[in-house]
CSV table of C-alpha atoms in Angstrom, one decimal:
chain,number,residue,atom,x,y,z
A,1,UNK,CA,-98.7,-31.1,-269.6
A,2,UNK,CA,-101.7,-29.3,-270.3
A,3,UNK,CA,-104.7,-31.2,-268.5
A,4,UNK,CA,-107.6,-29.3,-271.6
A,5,UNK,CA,-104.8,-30.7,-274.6
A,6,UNK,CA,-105.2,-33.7,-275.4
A,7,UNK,CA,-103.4,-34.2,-278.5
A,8,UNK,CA,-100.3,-32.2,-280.0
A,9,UNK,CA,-100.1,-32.1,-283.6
A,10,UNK,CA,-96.6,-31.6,-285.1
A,11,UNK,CA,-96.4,-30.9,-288.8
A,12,UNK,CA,-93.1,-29.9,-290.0
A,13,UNK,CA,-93.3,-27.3,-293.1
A,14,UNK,CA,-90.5,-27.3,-296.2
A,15,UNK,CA,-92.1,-25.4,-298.8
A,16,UNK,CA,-95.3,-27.1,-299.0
A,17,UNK,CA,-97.6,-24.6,-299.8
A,18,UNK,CA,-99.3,-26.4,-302.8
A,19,UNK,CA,-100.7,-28.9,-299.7
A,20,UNK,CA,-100.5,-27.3,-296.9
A,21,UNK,CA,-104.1,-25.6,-296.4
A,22,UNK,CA,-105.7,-28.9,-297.4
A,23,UNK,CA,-103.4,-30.6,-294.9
A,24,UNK,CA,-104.4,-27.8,-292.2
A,25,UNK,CA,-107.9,-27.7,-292.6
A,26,UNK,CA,-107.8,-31.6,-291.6
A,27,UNK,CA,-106.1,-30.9,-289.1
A,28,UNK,CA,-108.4,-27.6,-287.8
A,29,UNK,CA,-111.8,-29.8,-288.4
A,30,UNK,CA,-111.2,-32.6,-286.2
A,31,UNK,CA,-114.3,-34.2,-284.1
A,32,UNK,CA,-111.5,-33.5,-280.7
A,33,UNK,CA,-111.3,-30.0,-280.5
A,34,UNK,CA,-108.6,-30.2,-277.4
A,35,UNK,CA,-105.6,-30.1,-279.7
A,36,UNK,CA,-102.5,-28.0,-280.5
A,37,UNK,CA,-101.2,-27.9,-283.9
A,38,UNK,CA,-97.1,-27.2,-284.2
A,39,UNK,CA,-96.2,-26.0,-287.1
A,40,UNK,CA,-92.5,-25.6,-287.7
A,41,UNK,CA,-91.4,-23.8,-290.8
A,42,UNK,CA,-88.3,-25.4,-291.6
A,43,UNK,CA,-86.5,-22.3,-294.3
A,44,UNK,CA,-89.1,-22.5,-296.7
A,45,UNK,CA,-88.5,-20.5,-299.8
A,46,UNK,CA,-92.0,-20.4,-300.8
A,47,UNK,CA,-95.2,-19.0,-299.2
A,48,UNK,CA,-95.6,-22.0,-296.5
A,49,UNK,CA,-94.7,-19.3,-293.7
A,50,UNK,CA,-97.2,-16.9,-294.7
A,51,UNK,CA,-100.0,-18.8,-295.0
A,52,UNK,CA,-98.8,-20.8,-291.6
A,53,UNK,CA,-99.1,-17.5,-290.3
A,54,UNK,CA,-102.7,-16.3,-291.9
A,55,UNK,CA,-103.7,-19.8,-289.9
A,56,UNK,CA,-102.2,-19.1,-286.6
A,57,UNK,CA,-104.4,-15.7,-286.6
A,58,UNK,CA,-107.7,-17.4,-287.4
A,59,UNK,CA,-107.2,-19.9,-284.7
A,60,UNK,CA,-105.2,-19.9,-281.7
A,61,UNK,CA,-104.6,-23.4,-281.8
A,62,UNK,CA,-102.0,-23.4,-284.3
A,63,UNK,CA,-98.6,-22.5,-282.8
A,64,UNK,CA,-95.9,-21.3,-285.6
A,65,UNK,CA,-92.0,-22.2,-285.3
A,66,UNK,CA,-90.0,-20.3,-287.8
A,67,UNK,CA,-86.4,-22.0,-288.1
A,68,UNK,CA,-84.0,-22.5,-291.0
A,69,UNK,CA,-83.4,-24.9,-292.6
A,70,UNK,CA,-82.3,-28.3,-290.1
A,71,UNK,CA,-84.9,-31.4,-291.8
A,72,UNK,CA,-87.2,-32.4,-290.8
A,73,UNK,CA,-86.2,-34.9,-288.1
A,74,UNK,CA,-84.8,-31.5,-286.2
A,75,UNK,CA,-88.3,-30.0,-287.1
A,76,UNK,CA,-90.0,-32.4,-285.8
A,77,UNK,CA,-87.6,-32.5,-282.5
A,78,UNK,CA,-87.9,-28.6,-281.6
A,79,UNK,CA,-91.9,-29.1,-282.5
A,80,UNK,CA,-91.8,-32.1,-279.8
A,81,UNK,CA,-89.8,-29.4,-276.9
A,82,UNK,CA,-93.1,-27.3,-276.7
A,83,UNK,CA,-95.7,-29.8,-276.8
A,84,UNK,CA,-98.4,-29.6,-274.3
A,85,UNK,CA,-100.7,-32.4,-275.1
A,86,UNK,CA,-101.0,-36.0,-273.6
A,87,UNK,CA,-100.6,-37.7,-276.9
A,88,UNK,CA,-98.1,-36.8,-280.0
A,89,UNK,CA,-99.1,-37.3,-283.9
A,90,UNK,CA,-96.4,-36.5,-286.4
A,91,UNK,CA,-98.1,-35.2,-289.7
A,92,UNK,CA,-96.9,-34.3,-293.2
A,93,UNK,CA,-97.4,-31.3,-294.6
A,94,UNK,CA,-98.7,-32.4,-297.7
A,95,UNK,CA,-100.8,-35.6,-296.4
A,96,UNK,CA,-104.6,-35.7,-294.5
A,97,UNK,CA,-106.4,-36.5,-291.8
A,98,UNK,CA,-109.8,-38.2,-291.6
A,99,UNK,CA,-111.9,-35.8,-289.0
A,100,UNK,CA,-112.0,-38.8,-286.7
A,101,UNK,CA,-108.3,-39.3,-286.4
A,102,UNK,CA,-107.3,-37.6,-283.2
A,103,UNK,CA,-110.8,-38.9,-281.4
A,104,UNK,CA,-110.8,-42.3,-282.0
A,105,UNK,CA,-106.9,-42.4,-281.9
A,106,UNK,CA,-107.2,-40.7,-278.7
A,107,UNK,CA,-110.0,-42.5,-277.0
A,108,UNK,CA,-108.2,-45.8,-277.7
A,109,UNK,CA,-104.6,-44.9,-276.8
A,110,UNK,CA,-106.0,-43.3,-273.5
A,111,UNK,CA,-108.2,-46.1,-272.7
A,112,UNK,CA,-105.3,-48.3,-272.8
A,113,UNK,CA,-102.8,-46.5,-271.5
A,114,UNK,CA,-100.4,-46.7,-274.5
A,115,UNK,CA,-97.0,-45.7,-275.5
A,116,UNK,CA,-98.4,-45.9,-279.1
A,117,UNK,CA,-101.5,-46.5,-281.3
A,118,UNK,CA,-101.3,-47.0,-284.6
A,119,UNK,CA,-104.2,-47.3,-287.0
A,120,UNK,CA,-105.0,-48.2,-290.8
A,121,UNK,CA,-104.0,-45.6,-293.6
A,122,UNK,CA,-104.6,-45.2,-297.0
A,123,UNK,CA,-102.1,-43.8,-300.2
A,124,UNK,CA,-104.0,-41.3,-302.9
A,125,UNK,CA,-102.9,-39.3,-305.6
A,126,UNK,CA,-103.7,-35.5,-305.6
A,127,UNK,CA,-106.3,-36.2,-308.7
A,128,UNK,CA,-107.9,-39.3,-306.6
A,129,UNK,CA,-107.4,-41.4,-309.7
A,130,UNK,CA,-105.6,-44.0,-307.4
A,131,UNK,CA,-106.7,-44.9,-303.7
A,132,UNK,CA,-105.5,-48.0,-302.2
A,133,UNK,CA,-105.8,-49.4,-299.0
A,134,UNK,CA,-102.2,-51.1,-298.2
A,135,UNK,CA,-102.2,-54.2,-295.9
A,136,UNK,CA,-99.0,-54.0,-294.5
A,137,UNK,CA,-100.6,-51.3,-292.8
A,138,UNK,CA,-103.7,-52.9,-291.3
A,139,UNK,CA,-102.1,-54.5,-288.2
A,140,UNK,CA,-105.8,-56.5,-288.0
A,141,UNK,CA,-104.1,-59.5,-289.6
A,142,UNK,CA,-101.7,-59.9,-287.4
A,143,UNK,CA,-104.3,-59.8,-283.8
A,144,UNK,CA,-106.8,-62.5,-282.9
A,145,UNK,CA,-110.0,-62.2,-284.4
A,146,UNK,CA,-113.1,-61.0,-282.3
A,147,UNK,CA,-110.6,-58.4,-280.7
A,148,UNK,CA,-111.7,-55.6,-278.4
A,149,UNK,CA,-109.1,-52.9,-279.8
A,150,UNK,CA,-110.3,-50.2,-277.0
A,151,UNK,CA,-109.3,-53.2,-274.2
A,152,UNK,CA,-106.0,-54.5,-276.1
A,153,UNK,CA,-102.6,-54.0,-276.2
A,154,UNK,CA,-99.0,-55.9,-277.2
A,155,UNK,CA,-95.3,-55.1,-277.9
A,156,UNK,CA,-92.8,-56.0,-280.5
A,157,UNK,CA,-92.7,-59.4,-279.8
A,158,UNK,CA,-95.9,-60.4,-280.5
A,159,UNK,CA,-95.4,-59.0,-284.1
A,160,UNK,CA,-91.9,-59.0,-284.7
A,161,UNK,CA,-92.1,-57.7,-288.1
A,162,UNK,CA,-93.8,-54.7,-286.8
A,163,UNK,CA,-90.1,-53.4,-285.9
A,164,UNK,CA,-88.7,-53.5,-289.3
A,165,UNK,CA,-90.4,-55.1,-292.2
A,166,UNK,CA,-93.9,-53.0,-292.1
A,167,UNK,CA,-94.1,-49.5,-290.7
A,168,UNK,CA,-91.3,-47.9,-290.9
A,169,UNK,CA,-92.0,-44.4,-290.3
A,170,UNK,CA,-93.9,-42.3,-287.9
A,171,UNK,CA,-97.2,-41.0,-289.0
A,172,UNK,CA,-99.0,-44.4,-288.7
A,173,UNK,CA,-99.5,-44.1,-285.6
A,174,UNK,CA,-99.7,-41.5,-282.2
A,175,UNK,CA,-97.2,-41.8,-279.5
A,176,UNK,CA,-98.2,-40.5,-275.6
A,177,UNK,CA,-95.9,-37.5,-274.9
A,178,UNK,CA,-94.5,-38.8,-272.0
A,179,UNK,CA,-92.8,-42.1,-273.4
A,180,UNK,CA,-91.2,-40.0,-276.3
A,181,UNK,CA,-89.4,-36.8,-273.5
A,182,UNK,CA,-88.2,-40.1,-271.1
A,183,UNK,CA,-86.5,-42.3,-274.1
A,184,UNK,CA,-85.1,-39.5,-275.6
A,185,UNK,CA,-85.3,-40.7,-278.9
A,186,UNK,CA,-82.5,-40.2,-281.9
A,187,UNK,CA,-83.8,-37.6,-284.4
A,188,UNK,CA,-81.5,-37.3,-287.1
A,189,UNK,CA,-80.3,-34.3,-288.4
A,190,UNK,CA,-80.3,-33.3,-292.4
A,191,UNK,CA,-81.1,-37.0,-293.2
A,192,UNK,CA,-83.3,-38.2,-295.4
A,193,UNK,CA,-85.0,-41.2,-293.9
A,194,UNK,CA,-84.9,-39.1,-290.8
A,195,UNK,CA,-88.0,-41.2,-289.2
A,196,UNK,CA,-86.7,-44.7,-289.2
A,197,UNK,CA,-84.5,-44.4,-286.1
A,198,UNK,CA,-87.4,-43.5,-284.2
A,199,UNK,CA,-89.7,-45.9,-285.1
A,200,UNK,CA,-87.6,-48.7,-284.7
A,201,UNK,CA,-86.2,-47.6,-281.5
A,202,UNK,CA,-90.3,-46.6,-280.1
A,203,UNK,CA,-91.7,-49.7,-281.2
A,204,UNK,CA,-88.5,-52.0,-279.6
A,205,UNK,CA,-89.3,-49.5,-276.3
A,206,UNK,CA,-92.8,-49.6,-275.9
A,207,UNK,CA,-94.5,-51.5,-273.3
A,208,UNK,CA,-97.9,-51.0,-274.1
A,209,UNK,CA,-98.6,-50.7,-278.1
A,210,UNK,CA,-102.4,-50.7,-279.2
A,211,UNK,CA,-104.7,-50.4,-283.0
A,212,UNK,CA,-107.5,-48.9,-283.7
A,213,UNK,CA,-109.1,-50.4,-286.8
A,214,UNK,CA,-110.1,-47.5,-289.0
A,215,UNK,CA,-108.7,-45.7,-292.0
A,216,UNK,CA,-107.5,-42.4,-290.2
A,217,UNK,CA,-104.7,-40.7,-292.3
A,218,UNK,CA,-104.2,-40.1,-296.2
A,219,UNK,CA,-100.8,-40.6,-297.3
A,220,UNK,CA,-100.0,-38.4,-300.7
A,221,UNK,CA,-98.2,-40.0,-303.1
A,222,UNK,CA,-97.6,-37.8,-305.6
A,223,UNK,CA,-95.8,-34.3,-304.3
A,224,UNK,CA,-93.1,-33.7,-306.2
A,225,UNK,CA,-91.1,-31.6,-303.3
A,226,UNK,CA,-91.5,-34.3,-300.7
A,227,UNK,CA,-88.1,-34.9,-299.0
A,228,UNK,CA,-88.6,-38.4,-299.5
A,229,UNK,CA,-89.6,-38.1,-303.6
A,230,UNK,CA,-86.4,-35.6,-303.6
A,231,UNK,CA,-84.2,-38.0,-302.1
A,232,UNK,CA,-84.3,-40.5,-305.5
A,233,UNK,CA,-83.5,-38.0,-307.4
A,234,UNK,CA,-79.9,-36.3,-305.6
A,235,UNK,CA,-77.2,-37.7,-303.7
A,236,UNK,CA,-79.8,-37.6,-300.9
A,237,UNK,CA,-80.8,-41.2,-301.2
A,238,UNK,CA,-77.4,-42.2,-300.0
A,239,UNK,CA,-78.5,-41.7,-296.6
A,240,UNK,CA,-80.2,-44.9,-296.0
A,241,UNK,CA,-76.6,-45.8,-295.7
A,242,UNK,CA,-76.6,-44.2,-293.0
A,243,UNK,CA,-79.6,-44.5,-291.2
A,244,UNK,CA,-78.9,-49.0,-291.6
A,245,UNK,CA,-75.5,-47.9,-289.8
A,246,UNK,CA,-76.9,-46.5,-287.2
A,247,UNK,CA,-79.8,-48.8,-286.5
A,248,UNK,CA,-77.5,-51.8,-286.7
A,249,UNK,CA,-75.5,-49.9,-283.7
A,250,UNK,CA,-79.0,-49.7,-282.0
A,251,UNK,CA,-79.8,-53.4,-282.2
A,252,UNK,CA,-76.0,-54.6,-281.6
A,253,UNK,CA,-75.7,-52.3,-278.0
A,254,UNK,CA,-79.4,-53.3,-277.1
A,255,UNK,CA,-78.5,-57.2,-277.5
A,256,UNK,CA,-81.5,-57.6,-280.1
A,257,UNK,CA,-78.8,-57.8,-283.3
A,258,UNK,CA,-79.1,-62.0,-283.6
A,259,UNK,CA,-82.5,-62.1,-281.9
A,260,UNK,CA,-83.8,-59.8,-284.9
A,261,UNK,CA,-81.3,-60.8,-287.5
A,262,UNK,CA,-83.8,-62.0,-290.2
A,263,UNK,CA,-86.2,-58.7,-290.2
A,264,UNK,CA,-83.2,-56.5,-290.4
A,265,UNK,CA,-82.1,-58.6,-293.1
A,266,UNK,CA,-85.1,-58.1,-294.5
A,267,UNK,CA,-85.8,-54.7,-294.2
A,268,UNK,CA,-82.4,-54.0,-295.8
A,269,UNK,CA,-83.2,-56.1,-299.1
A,270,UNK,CA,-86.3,-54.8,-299.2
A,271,UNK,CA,-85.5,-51.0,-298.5
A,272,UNK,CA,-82.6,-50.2,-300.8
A,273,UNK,CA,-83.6,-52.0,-303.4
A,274,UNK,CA,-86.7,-50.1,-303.8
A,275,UNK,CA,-84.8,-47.2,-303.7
A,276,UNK,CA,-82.4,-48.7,-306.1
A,277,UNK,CA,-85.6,-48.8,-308.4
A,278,UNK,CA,-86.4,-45.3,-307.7
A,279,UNK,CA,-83.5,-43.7,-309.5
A,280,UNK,CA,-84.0,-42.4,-313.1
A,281,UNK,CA,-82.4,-45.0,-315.6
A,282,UNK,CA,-81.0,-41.5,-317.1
A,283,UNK,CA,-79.0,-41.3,-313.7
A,284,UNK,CA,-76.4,-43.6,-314.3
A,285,UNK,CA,-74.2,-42.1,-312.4
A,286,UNK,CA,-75.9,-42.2,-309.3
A,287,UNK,CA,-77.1,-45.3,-310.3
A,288,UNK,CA,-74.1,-47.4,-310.8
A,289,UNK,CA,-72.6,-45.6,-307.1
A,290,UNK,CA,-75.9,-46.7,-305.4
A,291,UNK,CA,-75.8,-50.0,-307.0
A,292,UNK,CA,-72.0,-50.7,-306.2
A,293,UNK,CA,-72.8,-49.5,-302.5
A,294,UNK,CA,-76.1,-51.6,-301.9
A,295,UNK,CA,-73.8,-54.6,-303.4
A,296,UNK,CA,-71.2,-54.4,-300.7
A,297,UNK,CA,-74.2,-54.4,-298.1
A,298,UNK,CA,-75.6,-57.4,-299.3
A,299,UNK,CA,-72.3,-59.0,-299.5
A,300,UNK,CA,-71.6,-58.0,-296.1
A,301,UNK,CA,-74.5,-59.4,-294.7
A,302,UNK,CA,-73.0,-63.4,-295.7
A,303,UNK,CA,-76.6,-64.5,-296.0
A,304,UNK,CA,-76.1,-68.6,-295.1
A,305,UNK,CA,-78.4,-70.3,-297.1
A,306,UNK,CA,-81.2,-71.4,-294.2
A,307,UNK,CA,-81.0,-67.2,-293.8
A,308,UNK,CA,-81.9,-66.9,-297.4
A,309,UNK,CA,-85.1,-69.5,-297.6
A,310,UNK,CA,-86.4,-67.0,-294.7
A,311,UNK,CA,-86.8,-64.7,-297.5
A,312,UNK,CA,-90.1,-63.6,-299.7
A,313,UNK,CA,-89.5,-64.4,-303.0
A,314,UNK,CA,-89.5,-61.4,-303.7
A,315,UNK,CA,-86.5,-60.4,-301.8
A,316,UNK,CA,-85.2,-63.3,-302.3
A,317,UNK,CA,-84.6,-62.4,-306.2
A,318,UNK,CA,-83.8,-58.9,-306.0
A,319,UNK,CA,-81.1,-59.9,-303.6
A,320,UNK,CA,-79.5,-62.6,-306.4
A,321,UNK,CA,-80.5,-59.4,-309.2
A,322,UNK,CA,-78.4,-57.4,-307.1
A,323,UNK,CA,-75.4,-59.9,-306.3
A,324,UNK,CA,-75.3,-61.1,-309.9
A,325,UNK,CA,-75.1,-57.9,-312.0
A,326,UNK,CA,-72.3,-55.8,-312.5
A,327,UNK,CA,-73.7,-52.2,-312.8
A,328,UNK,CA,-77.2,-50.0,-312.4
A,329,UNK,CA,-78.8,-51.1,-315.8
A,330,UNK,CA,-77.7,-54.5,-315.7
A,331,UNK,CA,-79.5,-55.1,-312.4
A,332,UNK,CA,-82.6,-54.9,-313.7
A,333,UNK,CA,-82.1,-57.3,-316.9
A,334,UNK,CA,-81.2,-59.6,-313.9
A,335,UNK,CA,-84.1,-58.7,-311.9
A,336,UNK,CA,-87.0,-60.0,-314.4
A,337,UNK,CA,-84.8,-63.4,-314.9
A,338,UNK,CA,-84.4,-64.4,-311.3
A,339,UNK,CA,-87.9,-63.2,-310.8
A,340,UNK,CA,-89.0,-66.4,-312.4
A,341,UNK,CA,-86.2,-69.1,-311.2
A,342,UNK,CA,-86.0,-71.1,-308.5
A,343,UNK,CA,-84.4,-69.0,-306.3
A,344,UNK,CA,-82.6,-71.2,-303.7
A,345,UNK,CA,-81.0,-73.3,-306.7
A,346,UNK,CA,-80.0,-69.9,-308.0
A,347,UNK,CA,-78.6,-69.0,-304.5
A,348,UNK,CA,-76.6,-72.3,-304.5
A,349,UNK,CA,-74.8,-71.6,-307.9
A,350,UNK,CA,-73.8,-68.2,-306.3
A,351,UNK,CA,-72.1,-69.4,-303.2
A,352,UNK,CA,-71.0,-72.2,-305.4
A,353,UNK,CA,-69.2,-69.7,-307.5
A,354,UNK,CA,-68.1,-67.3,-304.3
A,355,UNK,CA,-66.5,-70.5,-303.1
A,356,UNK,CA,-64.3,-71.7,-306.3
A,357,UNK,CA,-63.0,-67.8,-306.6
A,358,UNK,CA,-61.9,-67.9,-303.1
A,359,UNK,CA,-60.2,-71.1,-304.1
A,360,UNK,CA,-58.6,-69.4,-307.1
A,361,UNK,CA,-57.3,-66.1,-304.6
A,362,UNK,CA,-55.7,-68.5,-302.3
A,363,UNK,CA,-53.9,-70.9,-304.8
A,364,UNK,CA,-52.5,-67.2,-306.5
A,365,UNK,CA,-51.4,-66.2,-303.1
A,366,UNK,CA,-49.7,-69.2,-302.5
A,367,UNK,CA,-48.0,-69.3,-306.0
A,368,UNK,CA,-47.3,-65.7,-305.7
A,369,UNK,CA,-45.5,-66.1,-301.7
């Protein structure tokens, strides 16, 4: 480690160069000037490497990585193999930093000795027309009021929802450099999604985890090339698949699989039926596949009916939306009715009916033997 870099900043680059100087020049303007910034080019077919490179010759704090293409968890990995700073901030291409963010992230992560600090964010369209300040990311709620944040810290267990249900991704937050090399963490290669495995398996790791409460990073919402606005449009969205495989491997050979049952649960609901909203209604294709697969998750998951009163209401009717319909289009007819039911009498009728047509299998098996 280099004792005069104090944070390493890892963006990694996909055609982005519609963003990317805005992103940059965050990056370059910062109140800490003791940072590196890792840029790794990740095949772009547009100008990103150029201008990457026009960059690393004005100032010699921007290191260039020119690969092809891998994703950008791999991106992200090689960027992580030649950092030299005490602390570690993943940054999109296309999103910004307040001039603040690696000072006051910094100073508080440091002063506590953390694994990881996370901090409050907010979403903005490229025209500024919409700014909004989500809560889910303002971990304030969840800590004692009157708290000294630069003489505070907790894990997962203090806010087990942090693991799954809120964050999941990796530029909410810096990690020290240190924790990441020793845990070896899973990054993902060609997957979409490609940041959930390492913040669930961080946050379930981390012994020291502190906030700083400030707005420090400007997540866009609108860029048409991101991976992640990409993956609902291509077969690419069938990777959270996947990534709930692996994680459920994750909990089940850690022993945290019952103990964290409900936020998984959760999570899942919550996750892929976003993305199930995501698709074009003119993809029906798609849509019907996705559908038919997120069905067989939720069915798998035998949801008992205390399980199911655990869940938002929300949740809670996009899962019976999703159990109830037959196909893509028909799932959201059946979203806006259970959206105003009673949702555990609804939930009832369903395992009502799952039991008589178990009944009806086994008395045809029997007439059939």
């Amino acid at each position: 480690m280099d004792d005069k870099i104090k944070v390493s900043v890892i963006i990694p680059v996909y055609n982005a160069e519609k963003f990317l100087g805005e992103c940059l020049d965050s990056v370059l303007n910062q109140t800490l000037p003791d940072i590196e910034v890792i840029c790794v080019n990740d095949g772009s077919t547009d100008n990103s490497l150029k201008l990457l490179q026009e960059y690393a010759g004005k100032d010699n704090r921007v290191i260039v990585l020119n690969e092809k293409n891998c994703g950008a968890g791999i991106s992200r990995k090689k960027g992580l193999d030649i950092t030299r700073g005490e602390y570690v901030a993943f940054v999109d291409a296309d999103d910004i930093l307040d001039k603040n963010y690696c000072e006051l992230s910094y100073g508080n992560a440091s002063h506590n000795h953390a694994d990881m600090t996370f901090f409050r964010v907010k979403y903005f369209t490229t025209d500024k027309s919409r700014i909004t300040y989500p809560g889910k990311f303002n971990l304030k709620t969840e800590i004692p009021d009157n708290t000294n944040y630069d003489n505070y810290t907790f894990t997962w267990n203090t806010i087990p929802s942090l693991v799954f249900n809120r964050f999941v991704n990796i530029w909410s937050r810096i990690y020290r450099r240190q924790f990441l090399l020793d845990n070896n963490f899973y990054f993902p290669e060609k997957l979409s999604f490609n940041d959930v495995p390492l913040h669930v398996e961080s946050v379930l790791t981390a012994n020291r985890i502190s906030f700083v409460d400030e707005v420090l990073y400007s997540y866009r919402l609108d860029n048409p090339y991101s991976i992640t606005e990409k993956s609902h449009t291509n077969r690419k969205i069938f990777d959270f698949f996947k990534i709930i495989e692996h994680e459920q491997h994750y909990l089940e050979d850690h022993g945290l699989d019952q103990i964290l049952k409900n936020e998984f649960t959760q999570m899942k609901i919550d996750h892929l039926t976003y993305h199930l909203s995501t698709i074009n209604k003119n993809e029906t294709r798609i849509g019907d596949e996705f559908h038919s697969r997120v069905k067989q998750e939720f069915q798998s998951m035998n949801l008992t009916e205390k399980e199911f009163k655990l869940l938002p209401h929300q949740f809670a009717a996009n899962y019976l939306a999703v159990m109830n319909s037959k196909f893509f289009e028909d799932y959201f007819n059946k979203q806006e009715h259970y959206n105003n039911c009673d949702v555990e009498y609804e939930f009832k009728k369903l395992e009502e009916s799952k039991s008589t047509l178990f009944k009806v299998k086994n008395k045809l098996k029997s007439i059939l033997k």
